[in-house]
Every structure is written in C-alpha cells, then in structure tokens.
Amino acid sequence: MAPGECVNSTPWHDLSMQDAQLHQPPTRPYRWWLWLVASQLVVAWVWWRLGWQIGLPFMVATHLPFWWGVLWPYSRMYGPVLSRLPGDAPRVWLTIDDGPSADTRTLLDMLDAHDAKATFFLVAERAAARPDLVKEIVLRGHDIGNHSNRHPQAWFWALGPRRMRDEISSAQTTLTDLAGRAPRWFRAVVGMSNPFVQAPLRDLNLARVAWSARGFDGVGRSADAVMSRLKPSLSPGAIVLLHEGGADGRHIEVMRRVLEILEDRGLRAELP
C-alpha cells in the first residue's frame, strides 16, 4: 500500500475533506441573538412610527422565522444540520432512534445478514439499563449517536439552556463510558432543535443529523403504511430514519423490508 492511502485507495486528505463536509458541529451557536435583537429593534421603530395596529402583527411576523427554526427539522437557522449524504454513490445511511431495546439484537442480526451498517441513536438512560447492547452494537461494527439523556419528546423543543445542556452532555458522558468512544453525531428529539442546542453541540464536537427518508414508524403506523411512504425515498444518498422498541415488532418488519429493497436497488448501507 502506498503511503498516504487507506485500504480503499482513497487519499487520506480526501477522506478528511469528505468528513469535514459531513461532520459540521456548530461554530457560532449564539449568532441567532444578533438576528433577534436586530429584528426587534426594527419592530420597535415600526411600532413607534406606525402604531400598534401595524407594529403588533409585524412583531408576530418577525418571530415566525425563529419558530420555523425550532419546528422544521431541516432548518439551519440556529446551526448546521445534515439531512442527506452528498454525491450520487449507491449508498444510504441507516439511522435507528430510541434504543437500545428488546429489538436491538434482532436488528443487529438482520444488519449482519445483509452486510449492512447503521448508526444507533441511543437514549442514554435506556443505554445505561442495557450496557451489554451498547457494547454489542460497537463490537459488530456499527456506530452510536447521542439522542438525549431521557428523550423528553413532549418538551425537548422548549428546554432552556441549562436543561438542554444537561440532556446532551449527560447523554454524551454516559454513552462514551459505555461504548468506549465518544459519539460524533446528535439527533434532536422529534427532530426539533431550539437555539440552546447549538452551544453544547459545539463544546462536545457533535454534528446534528436529520433525515431525507422517513416512514413515521415511530407513531404506531403499520409496516405497510410505513413502507408505502418510505420506499420512494430509498435512493442514493438517503439518510433513513428508523426506530426500535415498538411493542408490536413492526420496527423489525420495517427493517427487514428496507434491507431487501436496498439490496434489490443495489444500494449499500454504510456509515458516513
């Protein structure tokens, strides 16, 4: 092997560039404050000059982009987010949220059978209760991601800076201890990322990941309903959002069908 090359003959500097394109932790987590202050100064001027009848609706309108940045999973208003792999290589990134669970070993066996790799975005409290599964995920060549400490899905979007930092930092500490290496990727709970997510991500060198293929398998839909929505999106570069831990076993059935479709379409499930 020639110096400066890796096993797939891609120069190391090209790999570094590819990784830098994908893995982008926030660098300016407080930049949104400038936009907020500037917009409200304009609101104050409009209110003063034109009265509350115009100033009030104008103030509401200036807040809408900030709400959009919280509620839209792909919004880059508060910081970078990866929602698709670049290029047209025949590969996808399988991401599995909410584990570990009773499904984990079965999912691992299915992935092994198809020579597929995935990133498991783990909830730290659940991981601490099943440390053997975290170790098995890593030993089988898969990756783990940070999916919060307690998975507060009803109010994650509304957490303040202190509680948000605790959710992310505590999870990072727990998962690092269990896996023997620090997660590099973070997925916001329910995909919603408020302004206070960015500072802990920067400090922990975490990059936020969304998705481009989603079948809503986490909300009780049948495998048929999930696949009818998911199947058209399974294309080169897709980041596929899946879940584990459902009581009815539908997540296992969805994974089985996804892996079969990927195989039929000549798509490899790889880690980024």
PDB file of C-alpha atoms in Angstrom, residues 11-254:
ATOM      1  CA  PRO A  11      -6.113   9.504  -0.204  1.00  0.00           C
ATOM      2  CA  TRP A  12      -6.313  10.414   3.461  1.00  0.00           C
ATOM      3  CA  HIS A  13      -6.706  14.103   2.682  1.00  0.00           C
ATOM      4  CA  ASP A  14      -9.755  13.348   0.510  1.00  0.00           C
ATOM      5  CA  LEU A  15     -11.266  11.376   3.391  1.00  0.00           C
ATOM      6  CA  SER A  16     -10.608  14.306   5.705  1.00  0.00           C
ATOM      7  CA  MET A  17     -12.334  16.671   3.279  1.00  0.00           C
ATOM      8  CA  GLN A  18     -15.313  14.334   2.955  1.00  0.00           C
ATOM      9  CA  ASP A  19     -15.604  14.067   6.729  1.00  0.00           C
ATOM     10  CA  ALA A  20     -15.422  17.844   7.115  1.00  0.00           C
ATOM     11  CA  GLN A  21     -18.286  18.225   4.632  1.00  0.00           C
ATOM     12  CA  LEU A  22     -20.463  15.838   6.614  1.00  0.00           C
ATOM     13  CA  HIS A  23     -19.449  16.358  10.233  1.00  0.00           C
ATOM     14  CA  GLN A  24     -20.143  20.028  10.956  1.00  0.00           C
ATOM     15  CA  PRO A  25     -20.569  20.942  14.623  1.00  0.00           C
ATOM     16  CA  PRO A  26     -21.824  24.486  15.213  1.00  0.00           C
ATOM     17  CA  THR A  27     -19.170  27.180  15.248  1.00  0.00           C
ATOM     18  CA  ARG A  28     -21.304  30.244  16.130  1.00  0.00           C
ATOM     19  CA  PRO A  29     -24.001  28.997  18.482  1.00  0.00           C
ATOM     20  CA  TYR A  30     -25.076  32.479  19.600  1.00  0.00           C
ATOM     21  CA  ARG A  31     -25.300  34.149  16.201  1.00  0.00           C
ATOM     22  CA  TRP A  32     -29.097  33.963  16.292  1.00  0.00           C
ATOM     23  CA  TRP A  33     -29.097  36.596  19.057  1.00  0.00           C
ATOM     24  CA  LEU A  34     -27.916  39.198  16.554  1.00  0.00           C
ATOM     25  CA  TRP A  35     -30.841  38.453  14.253  1.00  0.00           C
ATOM     26  CA  LEU A  36     -33.290  38.533  17.158  1.00  0.00           C
ATOM     27  CA  VAL A  37     -32.060  41.860  18.539  1.00  0.00           C
ATOM     28  CA  ALA A  38     -31.896  43.456  15.083  1.00  0.00           C
ATOM     29  CA  SER A  39     -35.414  42.319  14.200  1.00  0.00           C
ATOM     30  CA  GLN A  40     -36.886  43.618  17.449  1.00  0.00           C
ATOM     31  CA  LEU A  41     -35.202  46.986  17.027  1.00  0.00           C
ATOM     32  CA  VAL A  42     -36.963  47.236  13.679  1.00  0.00           C
ATOM     33  CA  VAL A  43     -40.212  46.191  15.371  1.00  0.00           C
ATOM     34  CA  ALA A  44     -39.778  48.953  17.969  1.00  0.00           C
ATOM     35  CA  TRP A  45     -39.235  51.536  15.227  1.00  0.00           C
ATOM     36  CA  VAL A  46     -42.289  50.388  13.254  1.00  0.00           C
ATOM     37  CA  TRP A  47     -44.426  50.368  16.422  1.00  0.00           C
ATOM     38  CA  TRP A  48     -43.294  53.877  17.305  1.00  0.00           C
ATOM     39  CA  ARG A  49     -43.813  55.321  13.825  1.00  0.00           C
ATOM     40  CA  LEU A  50     -46.939  53.454  12.687  1.00  0.00           C
ATOM     41  CA  GLY A  51     -48.708  52.441  15.879  1.00  0.00           C
ATOM     42  CA  TRP A  52     -49.594  49.139  17.472  1.00  0.00           C
ATOM     43  CA  GLN A  53     -52.119  48.202  14.759  1.00  0.00           C
ATOM     44  CA  ILE A  54     -49.168  47.612  12.419  1.00  0.00           C
ATOM     45  CA  GLY A  55     -46.420  47.110  14.981  1.00  0.00           C
ATOM     46  CA  LEU A  56     -48.092  44.143  16.698  1.00  0.00           C
ATOM     47  CA  PRO A  57     -48.651  41.992  13.582  1.00  0.00           C
ATOM     48  CA  PHE A  58     -45.205  42.978  12.380  1.00  0.00           C
ATOM     49  CA  MET A  59     -43.703  41.751  15.659  1.00  0.00           C
ATOM     50  CA  VAL A  60     -45.533  38.423  15.298  1.00  0.00           C
ATOM     51  CA  ALA A  61     -44.260  38.107  11.727  1.00  0.00           C
ATOM     52  CA  THR A  62     -40.647  38.678  12.811  1.00  0.00           C
ATOM     53  CA  HIS A  63     -40.932  35.814  15.294  1.00  0.00           C
ATOM     54  CA  LEU A  64     -42.133  33.291  12.733  1.00  0.00           C
ATOM     55  CA  PRO A  65     -38.656  32.512  11.299  1.00  0.00           C
ATOM     56  CA  PHE A  66     -37.378  31.763  14.802  1.00  0.00           C
ATOM     57  CA  TRP A  67     -40.255  29.345  15.396  1.00  0.00           C
ATOM     58  CA  TRP A  68     -39.625  27.792  11.993  1.00  0.00           C
ATOM     59  CA  GLY A  69     -36.034  27.195  13.042  1.00  0.00           C
ATOM     60  CA  VAL A  70     -37.285  25.172  16.010  1.00  0.00           C
ATOM     61  CA  LEU A  71     -40.086  23.186  14.390  1.00  0.00           C
ATOM     62  CA  TRP A  72     -38.599  22.372  10.969  1.00  0.00           C
ATOM     63  CA  PRO A  73     -36.075  19.500  11.315  1.00  0.00           C
ATOM     64  CA  TYR A  74     -34.046  20.657   8.304  1.00  0.00           C
ATOM     65  CA  SER A  75     -33.718  24.296   9.331  1.00  0.00           C
ATOM     66  CA  ARG A  76     -30.169  25.622   9.507  1.00  0.00           C
ATOM     67  CA  MET A  77     -31.205  28.851  11.188  1.00  0.00           C
ATOM     68  CA  TYR A  78     -29.534  28.019  14.505  1.00  0.00           C
ATOM     69  CA  GLY A  79     -26.765  25.787  13.205  1.00  0.00           C
ATOM     70  CA  PRO A  80     -25.765  23.226  10.579  1.00  0.00           C
ATOM     71  CA  VAL A  81     -27.750  20.040  10.093  1.00  0.00           C
ATOM     72  CA  LEU A  82     -27.056  17.111   7.769  1.00  0.00           C
ATOM     73  CA  SER A  83     -30.135  15.725   6.016  1.00  0.00           C
ATOM     74  CA  ARG A  84     -28.622  13.902   3.034  1.00  0.00           C
ATOM     75  CA  LEU A  85     -25.297  12.393   2.010  1.00  0.00           C
ATOM     76  CA  PRO A  86     -23.584  14.299  -0.806  1.00  0.00           C
ATOM     77  CA  GLY A  87     -22.939  12.793  -4.226  1.00  0.00           C
ATOM     78  CA  ASP A  88     -24.678  10.046  -6.131  1.00  0.00           C
ATOM     79  CA  ALA A  89     -22.781   6.989  -4.859  1.00  0.00           C
ATOM     80  CA  PRO A  90     -25.073   3.962  -4.373  1.00  0.00           C
ATOM     81  CA  ARG A  91     -25.143   4.209  -0.594  1.00  0.00           C
ATOM     82  CA  VAL A  92     -27.539   5.160   2.180  1.00  0.00           C
ATOM     83  CA  TRP A  93     -27.114   5.868   5.878  1.00  0.00           C
ATOM     84  CA  LEU A  94     -29.412   3.837   8.118  1.00  0.00           C
ATOM     85  CA  THR A  95     -30.125   5.581  11.421  1.00  0.00           C
ATOM     86  CA  ILE A  96     -32.093   3.902  14.203  1.00  0.00           C
ATOM     87  CA  ASP A  97     -33.525   6.009  17.026  1.00  0.00           C
ATOM     88  CA  ASP A  98     -34.743   5.406  20.585  1.00  0.00           C
ATOM     89  CA  GLY A  99     -32.741   2.344  21.622  1.00  0.00           C
ATOM     90  CA  PRO A 100     -31.353   0.226  22.919  1.00  0.00           C
ATOM     91  CA  SER A 101     -34.366  -2.043  23.273  1.00  0.00           C
ATOM     92  CA  ALA A 102     -35.579  -5.620  23.066  1.00  0.00           C
ATOM     93  CA  ASP A 103     -35.356  -5.197  19.270  1.00  0.00           C
ATOM     94  CA  THR A 104     -31.654  -4.367  19.199  1.00  0.00           C
ATOM     95  CA  ARG A 105     -30.123  -7.836  18.878  1.00  0.00           C
ATOM     96  CA  THR A 106     -32.607  -8.886  16.197  1.00  0.00           C
ATOM     97  CA  LEU A 107     -31.845  -5.712  14.248  1.00  0.00           C
ATOM     98  CA  LEU A 108     -28.129  -6.382  14.572  1.00  0.00           C
ATOM     99  CA  ASP A 109     -28.566  -9.914  13.243  1.00  0.00           C
ATOM    100  CA  MET A 110     -30.553  -8.615  10.265  1.00  0.00           C
ATOM    101  CA  LEU A 111     -27.939  -5.977   9.503  1.00  0.00           C
ATOM    102  CA  ASP A 112     -25.191  -8.594   9.680  1.00  0.00           C
ATOM    103  CA  ALA A 113     -27.102 -10.876   7.313  1.00  0.00           C
ATOM    104  CA  HIS A 114     -27.172  -8.109   4.702  1.00  0.00           C
ATOM    105  CA  ASP A 115     -23.630  -6.848   5.387  1.00  0.00           C
ATOM    106  CA  ALA A 116     -25.207  -3.515   6.317  1.00  0.00           C
ATOM    107  CA  LYS A 117     -24.060  -0.907   8.827  1.00  0.00           C
ATOM    108  CA  ALA A 118     -26.138   1.572  10.809  1.00  0.00           C
ATOM    109  CA  THR A 119     -25.885   4.293  13.415  1.00  0.00           C
ATOM    110  CA  PHE A 120     -27.941   3.690  16.549  1.00  0.00           C
ATOM    111  CA  PHE A 121     -29.023   6.995  18.096  1.00  0.00           C
ATOM    112  CA  LEU A 122     -29.320   5.918  21.720  1.00  0.00           C
ATOM    113  CA  VAL A 123     -31.182   7.372  24.674  1.00  0.00           C
ATOM    114  CA  ALA A 124     -28.601   7.388  27.464  1.00  0.00           C
ATOM    115  CA  GLU A 125     -30.884   6.278  30.292  1.00  0.00           C
ATOM    116  CA  ARG A 126     -32.007   3.299  28.222  1.00  0.00           C
ATOM    117  CA  ALA A 127     -28.408   2.560  27.279  1.00  0.00           C
ATOM    118  CA  ALA A 128     -27.358   2.575  30.932  1.00  0.00           C
ATOM    119  CA  ALA A 129     -30.049  -0.021  31.627  1.00  0.00           C
ATOM    120  CA  ARG A 130     -28.759  -2.268  28.792  1.00  0.00           C
ATOM    121  CA  PRO A 131     -24.991  -1.720  28.666  1.00  0.00           C
ATOM    122  CA  ASP A 132     -24.389  -5.098  27.016  1.00  0.00           C
ATOM    123  CA  LEU A 133     -26.362  -3.982  23.966  1.00  0.00           C
ATOM    124  CA  VAL A 134     -24.303  -0.805  23.598  1.00  0.00           C
ATOM    125  CA  LYS A 135     -21.106  -2.863  23.603  1.00  0.00           C
ATOM    126  CA  GLU A 136     -22.586  -5.303  21.098  1.00  0.00           C
ATOM    127  CA  ILE A 137     -23.553  -2.516  18.709  1.00  0.00           C
ATOM    128  CA  VAL A 138     -19.963  -1.291  18.693  1.00  0.00           C
ATOM    129  CA  LEU A 139     -18.409  -4.770  18.520  1.00  0.00           C
ATOM    130  CA  ARG A 140     -20.457  -5.567  15.432  1.00  0.00           C
ATOM    131  CA  GLY A 141     -19.033  -2.550  13.634  1.00  0.00           C
ATOM    132  CA  HIS A 142     -21.893  -0.113  13.960  1.00  0.00           C
ATOM    133  CA  ASP A 143     -21.873   3.434  15.292  1.00  0.00           C
ATOM    134  CA  ILE A 144     -23.723   5.100  18.137  1.00  0.00           C
ATOM    135  CA  GLY A 145     -25.164   8.596  18.243  1.00  0.00           C
ATOM    136  CA  ASN A 146     -26.419  10.894  21.002  1.00  0.00           C
ATOM    137  CA  HIS A 147     -30.234  11.066  21.181  1.00  0.00           C
ATOM    138  CA  SER A 148     -30.506  12.852  24.550  1.00  0.00           C
ATOM    139  CA  ASN A 149     -30.395  11.580  28.106  1.00  0.00           C
ATOM    140  CA  ARG A 150     -34.088  10.965  28.855  1.00  0.00           C
ATOM    141  CA  HIS A 151     -35.831  11.541  25.479  1.00  0.00           C
ATOM    142  CA  PRO A 152     -38.303  14.227  26.653  1.00  0.00           C
ATOM    143  CA  GLN A 153     -40.287  14.189  23.410  1.00  0.00           C
ATOM    144  CA  ALA A 154     -43.148  16.404  24.623  1.00  0.00           C
ATOM    145  CA  TRP A 155     -40.961  19.311  25.710  1.00  0.00           C
ATOM    146  CA  PHE A 156     -37.453  18.890  24.289  1.00  0.00           C
ATOM    147  CA  TRP A 157     -38.106  21.782  21.892  1.00  0.00           C
ATOM    148  CA  ALA A 158     -38.861  24.085  24.852  1.00  0.00           C
ATOM    149  CA  LEU A 159     -35.881  23.324  27.104  1.00  0.00           C
ATOM    150  CA  GLY A 160     -33.876  26.266  28.363  1.00  0.00           C
ATOM    151  CA  PRO A 161     -30.084  26.475  28.069  1.00  0.00           C
ATOM    152  CA  ARG A 162     -29.243  24.726  31.355  1.00  0.00           C
ATOM    153  CA  ARG A 163     -31.613  21.777  30.930  1.00  0.00           C
ATOM    154  CA  MET A 164     -30.738  21.410  27.263  1.00  0.00           C
ATOM    155  CA  ARG A 165     -27.048  21.241  28.059  1.00  0.00           C
ATOM    156  CA  ASP A 166     -27.742  18.647  30.742  1.00  0.00           C
ATOM    157  CA  GLU A 167     -29.754  16.469  28.336  1.00  0.00           C
ATOM    158  CA  ILE A 168     -26.996  16.471  25.736  1.00  0.00           C
ATOM    159  CA  SER A 169     -23.903  16.495  27.955  1.00  0.00           C
ATOM    160  CA  SER A 170     -25.134  13.824  30.367  1.00  0.00           C
ATOM    161  CA  ALA A 171     -26.001  11.588  27.456  1.00  0.00           C
ATOM    162  CA  GLN A 172     -22.583  12.134  25.924  1.00  0.00           C
ATOM    163  CA  THR A 173     -20.825  11.174  29.145  1.00  0.00           C
ATOM    164  CA  THR A 174     -22.912   8.037  29.654  1.00  0.00           C
ATOM    165  CA  LEU A 175     -22.644   6.827  26.065  1.00  0.00           C
ATOM    166  CA  THR A 176     -18.900   7.480  25.939  1.00  0.00           C
ATOM    167  CA  ASP A 177     -18.369   5.461  29.106  1.00  0.00           C
ATOM    168  CA  LEU A 178     -20.498   2.572  27.841  1.00  0.00           C
ATOM    169  CA  ALA A 179     -19.155   2.437  24.301  1.00  0.00           C
ATOM    170  CA  GLY A 180     -15.548   3.325  24.985  1.00  0.00           C
ATOM    171  CA  ARG A 181     -15.669   6.147  22.458  1.00  0.00           C
ATOM    172  CA  ALA A 182     -17.495   9.443  22.172  1.00  0.00           C
ATOM    173  CA  PRO A 183     -20.455   9.786  19.799  1.00  0.00           C
ATOM    174  CA  ARG A 184     -19.846  12.222  16.945  1.00  0.00           C
ATOM    175  CA  TRP A 185     -23.472  12.629  15.834  1.00  0.00           C
ATOM    176  CA  PHE A 186     -26.545  14.055  17.545  1.00  0.00           C
ATOM    177  CA  ARG A 187     -30.193  13.743  16.639  1.00  0.00           C
ATOM    178  CA  ALA A 188     -32.659  16.098  18.264  1.00  0.00           C
ATOM    179  CA  VAL A 189     -35.668  14.528  19.948  1.00  0.00           C
ATOM    180  CA  VAL A 190     -38.528  14.539  17.417  1.00  0.00           C
ATOM    181  CA  GLY A 191     -36.123  16.440  15.172  1.00  0.00           C
ATOM    182  CA  MET A 192     -36.828  19.792  16.840  1.00  0.00           C
ATOM    183  CA  SER A 193     -33.755  21.848  17.656  1.00  0.00           C
ATOM    184  CA  ASN A 194     -34.201  25.057  19.603  1.00  0.00           C
ATOM    185  CA  PRO A 195     -31.493  27.758  19.872  1.00  0.00           C
ATOM    186  CA  PHE A 196     -29.967  26.240  23.005  1.00  0.00           C
ATOM    187  CA  VAL A 197     -28.933  23.004  21.293  1.00  0.00           C
ATOM    188  CA  GLN A 198     -26.024  24.552  19.450  1.00  0.00           C
ATOM    189  CA  ALA A 199     -23.627  25.516  22.270  1.00  0.00           C
ATOM    190  CA  PRO A 200     -23.391  22.014  23.810  1.00  0.00           C
ATOM    191  CA  LEU A 201     -23.016  20.514  20.343  1.00  0.00           C
ATOM    192  CA  ARG A 202     -20.072  22.817  19.663  1.00  0.00           C
ATOM    193  CA  ASP A 203     -18.462  22.068  23.012  1.00  0.00           C
ATOM    194  CA  LEU A 204     -18.833  18.290  22.565  1.00  0.00           C
ATOM    195  CA  ASN A 205     -17.875  18.265  18.854  1.00  0.00           C
ATOM    196  CA  LEU A 206     -21.269  16.851  17.901  1.00  0.00           C
ATOM    197  CA  ALA A 207     -22.856  17.358  14.484  1.00  0.00           C
ATOM    198  CA  ARG A 208     -26.647  17.351  14.143  1.00  0.00           C
ATOM    199  CA  VAL A 209     -28.287  14.842  11.800  1.00  0.00           C
ATOM    200  CA  ALA A 210     -31.799  14.956  10.364  1.00  0.00           C
ATOM    201  CA  TRP A 211     -33.021  12.635   7.579  1.00  0.00           C
ATOM    202  CA  SER A 212     -34.278  12.526   3.997  1.00  0.00           C
ATOM    203  CA  ALA A 213     -36.284   9.271   4.181  1.00  0.00           C
ATOM    204  CA  ARG A 214     -38.930   8.797   6.846  1.00  0.00           C
ATOM    205  CA  GLY A 215     -41.903   6.469   7.122  1.00  0.00           C
ATOM    206  CA  PHE A 216     -43.233   7.654  10.511  1.00  0.00           C
ATOM    207  CA  ASP A 217     -42.635   4.233  12.023  1.00  0.00           C
ATOM    208  CA  GLY A 218     -42.348   5.780  15.471  1.00  0.00           C
ATOM    209  CA  VAL A 219     -46.012   6.775  15.739  1.00  0.00           C
ATOM    210  CA  GLY A 220     -47.766   3.398  15.649  1.00  0.00           C
ATOM    211  CA  ARG A 221     -48.230   3.004  11.901  1.00  0.00           C
ATOM    212  CA  SER A 222     -48.333  -0.466  10.371  1.00  0.00           C
ATOM    213  CA  ALA A 223     -45.332  -1.787   8.445  1.00  0.00           C
ATOM    214  CA  ASP A 224     -47.329  -1.487   5.203  1.00  0.00           C
ATOM    215  CA  ALA A 225     -48.143   2.178   5.875  1.00  0.00           C
ATOM    216  CA  VAL A 226     -44.545   2.921   6.826  1.00  0.00           C
ATOM    217  CA  MET A 227     -43.128   1.299   3.707  1.00  0.00           C
ATOM    218  CA  SER A 228     -45.597   2.973   1.354  1.00  0.00           C
ATOM    219  CA  ARG A 229     -44.148   6.314   2.440  1.00  0.00           C
ATOM    220  CA  LEU A 230     -40.558   5.222   2.919  1.00  0.00           C
ATOM    221  CA  LYS A 231     -39.960   3.157  -0.219  1.00  0.00           C
ATOM    222  CA  PRO A 232     -39.882   6.042  -2.768  1.00  0.00           C
ATOM    223  CA  SER A 233     -37.218   7.850  -0.699  1.00  0.00           C
ATOM    224  CA  LEU A 234     -34.750   4.948  -0.582  1.00  0.00           C
ATOM    225  CA  SER A 235     -32.356   6.373  -3.141  1.00  0.00           C
ATOM    226  CA  PRO A 236     -28.612   7.130  -3.316  1.00  0.00           C
ATOM    227  CA  GLY A 237     -27.552   9.489  -0.551  1.00  0.00           C
ATOM    228  CA  ALA A 238     -30.631   8.972   1.610  1.00  0.00           C
ATOM    229  CA  ILE A 239     -30.390   9.285   5.370  1.00  0.00           C
ATOM    230  CA  VAL A 240     -33.047   6.853   6.549  1.00  0.00           C
ATOM    231  CA  LEU A 241     -34.865   7.455   9.836  1.00  0.00           C
ATOM    232  CA  LEU A 242     -35.964   4.254  11.588  1.00  0.00           C
ATOM    233  CA  HIS A 243     -36.893   3.407  15.174  1.00  0.00           C
ATOM    234  CA  GLU A 244     -36.711   0.469  17.538  1.00  0.00           C
ATOM    235  CA  GLY A 245     -38.532  -0.705  20.624  1.00  0.00           C
ATOM    236  CA  GLY A 246     -42.160  -0.903  19.473  1.00  0.00           C
ATOM    237  CA  ALA A 247     -44.279  -3.420  21.359  1.00  0.00           C
ATOM    238  CA  ASP A 248     -45.774  -4.978  18.206  1.00  0.00           C
ATOM    239  CA  GLY A 249     -42.497  -5.808  16.426  1.00  0.00           C
ATOM    240  CA  ARG A 250     -43.254  -3.552  13.465  1.00  0.00           C
ATOM    241  CA  HIS A 251     -39.791  -1.990  13.581  1.00  0.00           C
ATOM    242  CA  ILE A 252     -38.196  -5.357  12.904  1.00  0.00           C
ATOM    243  CA  GLU A 253     -40.509  -5.953   9.959  1.00  0.00           C
ATOM    244  CA  VAL A 254     -39.788  -2.477   8.585  1.00  0.00           C
TER     245      VAL A 254
END
